[in-house]
Short mmCIF file of C-alpha atoms in Angstrom, two decimals:
data_model
loop_
_atom_site.label_atom_id
_atom_site.label_comp_id
_atom_site.label_asym_id
_atom_site.label_seq_id
_atom_site.Cartn_x
_atom_site.Cartn_y
_atom_site.Cartn_z
CA MET A 1 3.55 12.25 -7.34
CA LYS A 2 4.67 10.05 -4.45
CA THR A 3 3.60 6.98 -2.53
CA LEU A 4 4.50 5.94 1.02
CA GLY A 5 5.63 2.48 2.12
CA ILE A 6 5.50 1.60 5.83
CA ASP A 7 7.51 -1.44 7.18
CA VAL A 8 6.73 -2.36 10.76
CA GLY A 9 9.47 -4.81 11.93
CA SER A 10 10.19 -6.10 15.38
CA SER A 11 13.41 -4.10 15.65
CA SER A 12 12.53 -0.91 13.71
CA VAL A 13 9.96 0.92 11.69
CA LYS A 14 11.00 2.10 8.21
CA VAL A 15 9.00 4.53 6.08
CA SER A 16 10.09 5.07 2.40
CA LEU A 17 8.88 7.61 -0.20
CA LEU A 18 8.61 6.40 -3.82
CA ASP A 19 8.72 8.86 -6.80
CA VAL A 20 6.08 7.20 -8.96
CA ALA A 21 7.38 8.79 -12.18
CA THR A 22 10.97 7.72 -11.81
CA GLY A 23 10.50 4.67 -9.64
CA GLU A 24 13.28 5.90 -7.41
CA CYS A 25 13.41 6.23 -3.65
CA ALA A 26 12.72 9.88 -2.72
CA GLY A 27 13.47 9.53 0.94
CA ALA A 28 13.51 7.06 3.81
CA VAL A 29 13.41 7.16 7.63
CA THR A 30 14.24 4.31 10.00
CA LEU A 31 13.11 4.59 13.66
CA PRO A 32 14.19 4.43 16.42
CA SER A 33 17.99 4.99 16.33
CA ALA A 34 18.35 1.94 18.58
CA GLU A 35 16.33 -1.22 18.26
CA MET A 36 12.79 -1.30 19.56
CA PRO A 37 12.46 -3.29 22.83
CA ILE A 38 10.92 -6.72 22.95
CA ASP A 39 9.44 -7.62 26.31
CA ALA A 40 9.88 -11.17 27.56
CA PRO A 41 7.93 -11.65 30.79
CA GLN A 42 8.75 -15.42 30.71
CA PRO A 43 11.18 -17.57 28.79
CA GLY A 44 9.98 -18.07 25.27
CA TRP A 45 7.61 -15.11 25.34
CA ALA A 46 7.97 -12.01 23.15
CA GLU A 47 5.66 -9.02 23.25
CA GLN A 48 5.55 -5.40 21.96
CA ASP A 49 3.12 -2.55 22.47
CA PRO A 50 1.25 -1.81 19.25
CA ARG A 51 1.10 1.87 20.27
CA MET A 52 4.95 1.95 20.17
CA TRP A 53 4.83 0.89 16.44
CA TRP A 54 2.25 3.63 15.75
CA ASN A 55 4.27 6.36 17.42
CA TYR A 56 7.26 5.54 15.17
CA VAL A 57 5.03 5.23 12.10
CA ARG A 58 3.59 8.63 12.97
CA GLU A 59 7.01 10.21 13.29
CA GLY A 60 8.30 8.70 10.09
CA VAL A 61 5.24 9.59 8.01
CA ARG A 62 5.24 13.21 9.28
CA THR A 63 8.92 13.51 8.29
CA LEU A 64 8.48 12.22 4.82
CA VAL A 65 5.23 14.04 4.03
CA ALA A 66 7.03 17.26 4.82
CA ARG A 67 9.93 16.18 2.54
CA ALA A 68 7.49 15.27 -0.23
CA GLY A 69 6.09 18.76 -0.36
CA GLY A 70 2.93 18.43 1.77
CA ALA A 71 -0.25 16.51 1.98
CA GLY A 72 -1.31 16.45 -1.68
CA ALA A 73 1.93 14.91 -2.88
CA VAL A 74 1.35 11.52 -1.30
CA LYS A 75 -1.20 9.64 -3.46
CA ALA A 76 -1.25 6.16 -1.85
CA ILE A 77 0.12 4.18 1.06
CA GLY A 78 1.37 0.60 1.39
CA ILE A 79 2.00 -1.41 4.57
CA THR A 80 4.20 -4.33 5.33
CA TYR A 81 4.78 -5.86 8.76
CA GLN A 82 6.28 -8.58 10.94
CA MET A 83 4.13 -11.66 10.35
CA HIS A 84 1.97 -13.74 12.69
CA GLY A 85 1.71 -11.27 15.59
CA LEU A 86 -1.49 -11.01 17.53
CA VAL A 87 -3.13 -7.60 18.26
CA CYS A 88 -6.36 -7.68 20.38
CA LEU A 89 -8.61 -4.51 20.15
CA ASP A 90 -11.69 -3.62 22.25
CA GLU A 91 -14.70 -1.92 20.84
CA ALA A 92 -13.11 1.47 21.16
CA GLY A 93 -10.10 0.35 19.11
CA GLU A 94 -7.71 0.28 22.08
CA PRO A 95 -5.25 -2.63 22.51
CA LEU A 96 -6.30 -4.94 25.36
CA ARG A 97 -2.81 -6.22 25.92
CA LYS A 98 0.62 -6.07 24.29
CA SER A 99 1.04 -7.87 20.99
CA ILE A 100 2.20 -11.46 21.12
CA ILE A 101 4.71 -11.30 18.27
CA TRP A 102 6.10 -13.76 15.77
CA CYS A 103 9.05 -15.10 17.88
CA ASP A 104 6.89 -15.88 20.92
CA SER A 105 6.54 -19.65 21.44
CA ARG A 106 3.96 -19.97 24.15
CA ALA A 107 1.27 -21.35 21.89
CA VAL A 108 3.24 -24.31 20.46
CA GLU A 109 1.52 -26.99 22.62
CA ILE A 110 -1.92 -25.43 21.86
CA GLY A 111 -1.21 -25.69 18.10
CA ASP A 112 0.04 -29.30 18.46
CA ARG A 113 -3.18 -30.25 20.37
CA ALA A 114 -5.31 -28.60 17.65
CA PHE A 115 -3.43 -30.50 14.89
CA ASP A 116 -4.19 -33.84 16.60
CA ALA A 117 -7.79 -32.92 17.50
CA LEU A 118 -8.75 -31.50 14.06
CA GLY A 119 -6.94 -34.23 12.26
CA HIS A 120 -3.56 -34.04 10.42
CA ASP A 121 -5.03 -34.87 7.04
CA ARG A 122 -7.87 -32.38 7.38
CA CYS A 123 -5.50 -29.58 8.41
CA LEU A 124 -2.96 -30.22 5.67
CA GLU A 125 -5.68 -30.52 2.98
CA ARG A 126 -7.68 -27.46 4.01
CA LEU A 127 -5.09 -25.21 5.77
CA LEU A 128 -1.99 -26.47 3.94
CA ASN A 129 -0.29 -26.19 7.39
CA SER A 130 -0.54 -27.43 10.91
CA PRO A 131 -2.12 -24.84 13.27
CA GLY A 132 1.33 -24.49 14.85
CA ASN A 133 2.39 -21.45 16.89
CA PHE A 134 0.55 -19.01 14.52
CA THR A 135 -1.87 -16.23 15.30
CA ALA A 136 -4.98 -18.31 15.82
CA SER A 137 -3.16 -20.47 18.36
CA LYS A 138 -1.84 -17.32 20.10
CA LEU A 139 -5.44 -16.10 20.48
CA ALA A 140 -6.41 -19.55 21.86
CA TRP A 141 -3.68 -19.03 24.46
CA VAL A 142 -5.27 -15.72 25.45
CA ARG A 143 -8.69 -17.51 25.72
CA GLU A 144 -7.13 -20.16 28.04
CA ASN A 145 -4.96 -17.91 30.19
CA GLU A 146 -6.44 -14.39 30.06
CA PRO A 147 -10.22 -14.94 29.84
CA GLU A 148 -11.01 -11.40 30.86
CA VAL A 149 -8.88 -10.07 27.94
CA PHE A 150 -10.47 -12.60 25.53
CA ALA A 151 -14.02 -11.61 26.57
CA GLY A 152 -13.23 -8.01 25.61
CA VAL A 153 -11.93 -8.76 22.16
CA HIS A 154 -13.89 -6.87 19.50
CA ARG A 155 -11.54 -7.62 16.70
CA PHE A 156 -8.12 -9.35 16.60
CA MET A 157 -5.65 -8.64 13.86
CA LEU A 158 -2.03 -8.63 12.66
CA PRO A 159 0.49 -5.77 13.22
CA GLY A 160 -0.04 -4.34 9.76
CA ASP A 161 -3.84 -4.40 10.23
CA TYR A 162 -3.42 -2.28 13.40
CA VAL A 163 -1.46 0.26 11.43
CA LEU A 164 -4.21 0.37 8.81
CA TYR A 165 -6.71 0.85 11.54
CA ARG A 166 -4.84 3.83 13.00
CA LEU A 167 -4.59 5.34 9.51
CA THR A 168 -8.16 4.76 8.46
CA GLY A 169 -10.40 3.79 11.37
CA GLU A 170 -11.18 0.52 9.56
CA MET A 171 -10.61 -2.84 11.22
CA SER A 172 -9.72 -5.28 8.37
CA THR A 173 -7.16 -7.76 7.23
CA THR A 174 -6.25 -9.46 4.00
CA ARG A 175 -6.84 -12.99 2.66
CA SER A 176 -3.08 -13.53 2.68
CA GLY A 177 -3.09 -12.34 6.26
CA LEU A 178 -5.84 -14.82 7.26
CA SER A 179 -3.67 -17.55 5.70
CA GLU A 180 -0.68 -16.63 7.79
CA GLN A 181 -2.84 -16.70 10.83
CA ILE A 182 -3.92 -20.31 9.81
CA LEU A 183 -7.48 -19.06 9.46
CA TRP A 184 -7.92 -19.52 5.75
CA ASP A 185 -9.59 -22.62 4.23
CA PHE A 186 -7.85 -23.26 0.93
CA THR A 187 -10.48 -25.82 -0.09
CA GLU A 188 -13.52 -23.52 0.52
CA ASN A 189 -11.65 -20.31 -0.37
CA LYS A 190 -12.95 -18.48 2.75
CA PRO A 191 -12.06 -18.10 6.47
CA ALA A 192 -11.57 -21.45 8.23
CA GLY A 193 -14.65 -21.61 10.40
CA PHE A 194 -13.70 -25.13 11.67
CA VAL A 195 -10.46 -23.72 13.18
CA ALA A 196 -12.28 -20.76 14.75
CA GLY A 197 -14.92 -23.11 16.14
CA TYR A 198 -12.38 -25.46 17.69
CA TYR A 199 -10.54 -22.57 19.35
CA GLY A 200 -13.82 -20.90 20.59
CA ILE A 201 -13.17 -17.80 18.45
CA ASP A 202 -16.29 -15.82 17.68
CA PRO A 203 -16.36 -15.42 13.84
CA ARG A 204 -17.50 -11.79 14.38
CA THR A 205 -14.03 -11.00 15.86
CA ILE A 206 -12.35 -11.97 12.54
CA PRO A 207 -11.92 -8.80 10.45
CA GLN A 208 -13.22 -8.48 6.94
CA ALA A 209 -10.57 -9.61 4.48
CA HIS A 210 -9.40 -7.67 1.37
CA PRO A 211 -7.07 -8.61 -1.48
CA SER A 212 -3.52 -7.57 -0.72
CA ILE A 213 -3.29 -5.32 -3.75
CA GLY A 214 -6.04 -2.77 -4.25
CA ILE A 215 -7.74 0.01 -2.34
CA GLN A 216 -8.59 -1.30 1.10
CA ALA A 217 -9.51 1.84 3.01
CA ARG A 218 -8.80 5.56 3.04
CA VAL A 219 -7.00 7.83 5.53
CA ASP A 220 -9.62 9.36 7.78
CA ALA A 221 -9.85 13.10 8.80
CA ALA A 222 -8.23 12.54 12.24
CA ALA A 223 -5.19 10.68 10.95
CA ALA A 224 -4.84 13.13 8.03
CA ALA A 225 -4.70 16.10 10.34
CA ASP A 226 -2.29 14.35 12.67
CA LEU A 227 0.14 13.11 9.93
CA GLY A 228 -0.07 15.92 7.37
CA LEU A 229 -1.73 13.66 4.79
CA GLU A 230 -4.72 14.40 2.70
CA ALA A 231 -7.99 12.92 3.97
CA GLY A 232 -9.11 10.12 1.64
CA THR A 233 -5.62 9.04 0.61
CA PRO A 234 -5.99 5.37 -0.20
CA VAL A 235 -4.20 2.49 1.56
CA SER A 236 -3.80 0.24 -1.45
CA TYR A 237 -1.34 -2.51 -0.47
CA ARG A 238 -0.78 -4.68 2.63
CA ALA A 239 1.31 -7.79 3.09
CA GLY A 240 3.47 -9.60 5.66
CA ASP A 241 7.25 -9.08 5.50
CA GLN A 242 8.12 -12.28 3.57
CA PRO A 243 5.37 -12.08 0.91
CA ASN A 244 6.19 -8.38 0.65
CA ASN A 245 9.95 -9.14 0.24
CA ALA A 246 9.01 -11.41 -2.65
CA PHE A 247 6.81 -8.68 -4.12
CA SER A 248 9.59 -6.14 -3.74
CA LEU A 249 11.83 -8.45 -5.83
CA ASN A 250 9.16 -8.98 -8.50
CA VAL A 251 8.66 -12.61 -7.42
CA LEU A 252 5.03 -13.18 -8.39
CA ASP A 253 4.85 -16.28 -10.70
CA PRO A 254 5.62 -19.97 -10.40
CA GLY A 255 9.37 -20.72 -10.57
CA GLU A 256 10.35 -17.38 -9.02
CA VAL A 257 12.04 -17.45 -5.60
CA ALA A 258 12.99 -14.70 -3.16
CA ALA A 259 15.77 -15.29 -0.66
CA THR A 260 17.35 -13.39 2.28
CA GLY A 261 20.54 -14.13 4.08
CA GLY A 262 20.55 -12.17 7.31
CA THR A 263 20.96 -13.65 10.84
CA SER A 264 18.49 -16.26 9.67
CA GLY A 265 17.82 -17.24 6.07
CA VAL A 266 14.45 -17.27 4.33
CA VAL A 267 13.43 -18.74 1.02
CA TYR A 268 10.04 -17.83 -0.34
CA GLY A 269 9.01 -19.44 -3.58
CA VAL A 270 5.86 -19.01 -5.64
CA THR A 271 3.84 -21.95 -6.98
CA ASP A 272 0.38 -22.51 -8.45
CA VAL A 273 0.09 -25.95 -6.83
CA PRO A 274 -1.53 -26.00 -3.27
CA ARG A 275 0.45 -29.01 -2.01
CA PRO A 276 1.27 -29.16 1.72
CA ASP A 277 4.44 -30.57 3.22
CA ARG A 278 3.29 -33.56 5.21
CA PHE A 279 6.09 -33.06 7.72
CA SER A 280 5.37 -29.34 8.22
CA ARG A 281 8.98 -28.35 7.39
CA VAL A 282 7.83 -25.44 5.23
CA ASN A 283 4.68 -23.36 5.34
CA THR A 284 2.30 -22.36 2.50
CA PHE A 285 0.27 -19.09 2.51
CA LEU A 286 -1.67 -17.09 -0.11
CA HIS A 287 0.71 -14.88 -2.05
CA VAL A 288 -0.04 -11.17 -2.51
CA ASN A 289 -1.35 -11.66 -6.10
CA HIS A 290 -3.40 -14.78 -5.49
CA GLU A 291 -6.81 -15.03 -7.25
CA PRO A 292 -9.07 -18.10 -7.25
CA ARG A 293 -8.92 -18.25 -11.02
CA ARG A 294 -5.19 -17.60 -11.11
CA PRO A 295 -3.79 -19.10 -7.87
CA ARG A 296 -0.46 -18.04 -6.42
CA TYR A 297 0.82 -19.64 -3.24
CA GLY A 298 3.90 -18.62 -1.34
CA VAL A 299 5.95 -21.56 0.13
CA LEU A 300 8.07 -20.30 2.99
CA LEU A 301 11.27 -21.90 4.35
CA CYS A 302 13.17 -20.44 7.33
CA ILE A 303 16.70 -21.51 8.34
CA ASN A 304 17.72 -20.16 11.66
CA GLY A 305 21.47 -20.87 11.38
CA THR A 306 22.74 -18.85 8.36
CA GLY A 307 24.25 -15.38 8.69
CA ILE A 308 24.67 -15.92 12.40
CA LEU A 309 27.24 -18.71 11.67
CA ASN A 310 29.11 -16.51 9.24
CA ALA A 311 29.22 -13.72 11.85
CA TRP A 312 30.23 -16.12 14.66
CA VAL A 313 33.20 -17.64 12.65
CA LYS A 314 34.35 -14.16 11.61
CA LYS A 315 34.14 -12.78 15.17
CA THR A 316 35.92 -15.83 16.56
CA THR A 317 38.71 -15.97 13.98
CA VAL A 318 39.27 -12.59 12.46
CA PRO A 319 37.38 -10.09 14.68
CA ASP A 320 39.13 -6.98 13.27
CA MET A 321 38.80 -7.91 9.54
CA SER A 322 36.08 -6.22 7.45
CA TYR A 323 33.51 -8.35 5.70
CA PRO A 324 34.66 -7.39 2.25
CA GLU A 325 38.24 -8.50 3.17
CA VAL A 326 36.81 -11.77 4.66
CA ASN A 327 34.92 -12.42 1.42
CA ARG A 328 38.11 -11.72 -0.62
CA ARG A 329 40.17 -14.18 1.53
CA CYS A 330 37.43 -16.79 1.33
CA ALA A 331 37.55 -16.64 -2.45
CA GLU A 332 41.29 -17.55 -2.32
CA ILE A 333 40.41 -20.95 -0.82
CA PRO A 334 39.60 -23.69 -3.36
CA VAL A 335 35.97 -24.63 -3.98
CA GLY A 336 34.95 -27.26 -1.48
CA SER A 337 37.22 -25.79 1.23
CA GLU A 338 39.61 -28.63 0.66
CA GLY A 339 37.35 -31.01 2.49
CA VAL A 340 36.23 -28.93 5.44
CA LEU A 341 32.47 -29.01 6.10
CA MET A 342 30.35 -26.97 8.46
CA LEU A 343 26.82 -27.67 9.68
CA PRO A 344 25.24 -24.24 10.45
CA PHE A 345 22.42 -25.35 12.75
CA GLY A 346 23.49 -23.75 15.96
CA ASN A 347 20.76 -21.13 16.43
CA GLY A 348 17.98 -23.28 17.86
CA ALA A 349 15.79 -26.00 16.57
CA GLU A 350 15.22 -25.95 12.87
CA ARG A 351 11.66 -26.36 11.44
CA MET A 352 12.99 -27.87 8.20
CA LEU A 353 14.78 -30.53 10.32
CA GLY A 354 11.54 -31.50 12.13
CA ASN A 355 12.15 -29.07 14.97
CA ARG A 356 15.33 -30.88 15.94
CA TYR A 357 18.55 -29.28 17.08
CA THR A 358 21.94 -30.61 15.98
CA GLY A 359 24.27 -27.76 16.88
CA ALA A 360 26.77 -26.19 14.56
CA GLU A 361 29.81 -28.19 13.81
CA ALA A 362 33.10 -28.18 11.78
CA ILE A 363 33.99 -31.52 10.18
CA GLY A 364 37.13 -32.77 8.45
CA LEU A 365 39.67 -30.29 9.79
CA ASP A 366 43.28 -31.17 9.03
CA LEU A 367 45.50 -29.17 11.40
CA ASN A 368 48.41 -29.43 8.96
CA ARG A 369 46.54 -28.10 5.90
CA HIS A 370 43.68 -25.94 7.01
CA ASP A 371 43.58 -22.40 8.43
CA ARG A 372 40.84 -19.94 9.61
CA PHE A 373 39.96 -18.94 6.02
CA HIS A 374 39.11 -22.62 5.33
CA LEU A 375 36.65 -22.39 8.20
CA LEU A 376 35.22 -19.13 6.91
CA ARG A 377 34.71 -20.49 3.37
CA ALA A 378 33.36 -23.78 4.79
CA ALA A 379 30.87 -21.71 6.84
CA GLN A 380 29.59 -19.92 3.63
CA GLU A 381 29.45 -23.17 1.69
CA GLY A 382 27.70 -24.97 4.60
CA ILE A 383 25.04 -22.20 4.66
CA ALA A 384 24.62 -22.65 0.88
CA PHE A 385 24.24 -26.42 1.45
CA ALA A 386 21.47 -25.69 4.03
CA PHE A 387 19.64 -23.55 1.51
CA ARG A 388 19.94 -26.44 -1.12
CA TYR A 389 18.66 -28.95 1.46
CA GLY A 390 15.68 -26.65 2.18
CA MET A 391 14.95 -25.96 -1.49
CA ASP A 392 14.81 -29.70 -2.03
CA VAL A 393 12.10 -29.86 0.59
CA MET A 394 10.25 -27.10 -1.18
CA ARG A 395 10.46 -28.97 -4.55
CA GLU A 396 8.54 -31.77 -2.78
CA THR A 397 5.58 -29.39 -2.43
CA GLY A 398 5.58 -28.74 -6.21
CA LEU A 399 7.90 -25.70 -6.32
CA ARG A 400 9.66 -25.21 -9.59
CA LEU A 401 12.91 -23.32 -9.11
CA ARG A 402 13.72 -21.14 -12.14
CA VAL A 403 15.34 -17.95 -10.73
CA ILE A 404 16.39 -16.73 -7.26
CA ARG A 405 16.07 -13.05 -6.56
CA ALA A 406 17.65 -11.35 -3.48
CA GLY A 407 18.55 -7.96 -2.11
CA TYR A 408 22.10 -6.95 -2.50
CA ALA A 409 22.84 -7.32 1.23
CA ASN A 410 24.20 -9.54 3.99
CA LEU A 411 25.35 -12.95 2.77
CA PHE A 412 24.48 -12.06 -0.85
CA LEU A 413 27.42 -9.55 -0.77
CA SER A 414 29.70 -12.54 -0.70
CA PRO A 415 30.76 -13.85 -4.18
CA VAL A 416 31.61 -17.23 -2.63
CA PHE A 417 28.22 -17.69 -1.11
CA ARG A 418 26.11 -16.59 -4.03
CA GLN A 419 28.21 -18.59 -6.63
CA THR A 420 28.00 -21.65 -4.49
CA LEU A 421 24.21 -21.30 -4.05
CA ALA A 422 23.65 -20.76 -7.84
CA THR A 423 25.70 -23.70 -8.83
CA LEU A 424 24.24 -26.06 -6.21
CA CYS A 425 20.59 -25.13 -7.05
CA GLY A 426 21.07 -24.87 -10.81
CA ALA A 427 19.42 -21.46 -10.91
CA ASP A 428 20.39 -17.94 -11.79
CA ILE A 429 20.61 -15.47 -8.91
CA GLU A 430 19.60 -11.90 -9.57
CA LEU A 431 20.56 -9.21 -7.07
CA TYR A 432 18.59 -5.94 -6.56
CA ASN A 433 18.86 -2.80 -4.54
CA THR A 434 15.49 -2.64 -2.86
CA ASP A 435 13.87 -3.14 0.60
CA GLY A 436 10.50 -3.88 2.21
CA ALA A 437 9.35 -0.33 2.75
CA LEU A 438 10.13 0.67 -0.89
CA GLY A 439 8.44 -2.50 -2.08
CA ALA A 440 5.32 -1.57 -0.12
CA ALA A 441 5.37 1.84 -1.69
CA ARG A 442 5.53 0.15 -5.15
CA GLY A 443 2.59 -2.07 -4.14
CA ALA A 444 0.61 1.03 -3.16
CA ALA A 445 1.22 2.60 -6.52
CA LEU A 446 0.08 -0.55 -8.29
CA GLY A 447 -2.90 -1.04 -6.02
CA ALA A 448 -4.05 2.57 -6.52
CA GLY A 449 -3.78 2.34 -10.26
CA LEU A 450 -0.82 4.74 -10.48
CA TYR A 451 1.00 1.95 -12.29
CA ALA A 452 -1.09 0.11 -14.85
CA SER A 453 0.67 -3.23 -14.82
CA ARG A 454 3.30 -5.40 -13.19
CA GLU A 455 5.74 -4.45 -15.97
CA GLU A 456 5.28 -0.74 -15.23
CA THR A 457 5.56 -1.33 -11.51
CA PHE A 458 9.00 -2.90 -11.72
CA ALA A 459 10.36 -1.13 -14.80
CA SER A 460 12.71 0.89 -12.55
CA LEU A 461 13.80 -2.01 -10.35
CA ARG A 462 17.54 -2.18 -11.07
CA LYS A 463 19.43 -5.46 -11.27
CA ILE A 464 22.86 -4.87 -9.66
CA ASP A 465 24.39 -8.23 -10.46
CA GLU A 466 23.45 -11.68 -11.81
CA VAL A 467 25.18 -14.94 -10.95
CA ARG A 468 24.83 -18.04 -13.13
CA PRO A 469 25.66 -21.66 -12.19
CA ASP A 470 29.30 -22.63 -12.88
CA PRO A 471 29.52 -26.05 -14.49
CA ALA A 472 33.18 -26.27 -13.67
CA ASP A 473 32.46 -26.32 -9.94
CA ARG A 474 29.35 -28.45 -9.96
CA ASP A 475 30.98 -31.89 -9.41
CA VAL A 476 33.10 -30.68 -6.52
CA LEU A 477 30.19 -28.96 -4.87
CA GLU A 478 27.86 -31.94 -5.36
CA ARG A 479 30.35 -34.24 -3.76
CA GLY A 480 30.71 -31.86 -0.89
CA TYR A 481 26.98 -31.54 -0.52
CA ALA A 482 26.61 -35.32 -0.52
CA ARG A 483 29.10 -35.65 2.39
CA TRP A 484 27.45 -32.74 4.16
CA LYS A 485 23.96 -34.24 3.87
CA ALA A 486 25.18 -37.63 5.05
CA GLU A 487 26.74 -35.99 8.09
CA LEU A 488 23.53 -34.11 8.77
CA GLU A 489 21.35 -37.09 8.42
CA ASN A 490 23.56 -39.16 10.66
CA ARG A 491 23.14 -36.55 13.41
CA LEU A 492 19.39 -36.45 12.88
CA GLY A 493 19.22 -40.17 13.21
CA ARG A 494 21.05 -40.01 16.41
CA ALA A 495 18.84 -37.18 17.68
CA SER A 496 15.73 -39.25 16.77
CA HIS A 497 16.98 -42.11 18.87
CA GLY A 498 17.67 -39.85 21.84
CA THR A 499 21.44 -40.04 21.49
CA SER A 500 23.57 -36.93 22.13
CA VAL A 501 24.57 -35.21 18.93
#
């Protein structure tokens, strides 16, 4: 008995097969072999054709259904996807334009105007966020700039909702999905009609919303024949990539935090307190297991300048050295990098810094004492300092930090980085070998009742390593962090006063 997990990213589509009995991955396909293209007709724009996603989903599902042993072997399907993208469908279910995806910034000013017009206090109380550059604001951009497209919209949806539509013929979304579009009223516990009204969005174009976990629709006859699935197979899980990453790591209750350390870094923590960040440095959405009587909110922090700094320093100083060797040499440098600090904020404006840009910077270099491995360790420590800074912001929203869970990948392969982070944050770090597509397949099994409980769902999730805070290093790291924070805030102050940083 198998379930399928479909992960629609902006660079690739991954489909994984879960053996429900063992909890092990029974196969995976990532498509295409090169990255999917992102179209940028103007600076700051980013678009993809939803039909391209579907073509790769189709190819991946066909491959794994055959590997599973045919149609009857797959008992449920889960979907995860790149968040915040806008897909506009006409009455026939055809895309009216390319999807405006998550990294497209054309709607920033529209969201800012809405925040002022609707009222900051009202938005933060009822939406827990500013309207920002999210999906509703992207649709408002279409209304203002492409009225003929807007007039033809029968339903608008997220990338994962489009995949569900192609599988089942049903146009729907999830409550968590509405919250990531900034179309969920947390006070009224229903779609935010006042946002739709301000933007001129017809409520009839907002799809019906389901819980993230549970049977949402069933594969129709046409998709079943095309993909080799059995008609009626349930789609029983759907979530955006960051809530799904948290689910994949069994991060479901207050005090549990999921983290990633790729090119950018993401921290996603679960709380039961719906408290907004008044400065909009972090965002709050409904988590996948949210229920009104048992609320669960996901607080999302993104740091643009993380793994990209580590990669840049490596490429610049030791281009031919492997990452394992870099990590080994970093560990030979004393904790605190003997006074060298690095600010990692060189990959664009940072939301957690009030959308300000400071640039990346090395501080405290002594040309008689320090070498390139001091720089490499300082880079990893500086990234950990940035995570600590962001987690302190998250604590202001009521997040209680008990344990950090992460995939065993990217920066979390470095003993220096993960030990520094654990000690600075005062929390254990647990590392697991899982990914988004496999997590979606687990979610499908839970949502379809193939697993009876959370405990059964994650019984086979294997912990690869665990890192505990090191009291011996805490004082050195706290002193280093205090210096790092002072340097950062000095630069932020100069940026606020219009002085070059």
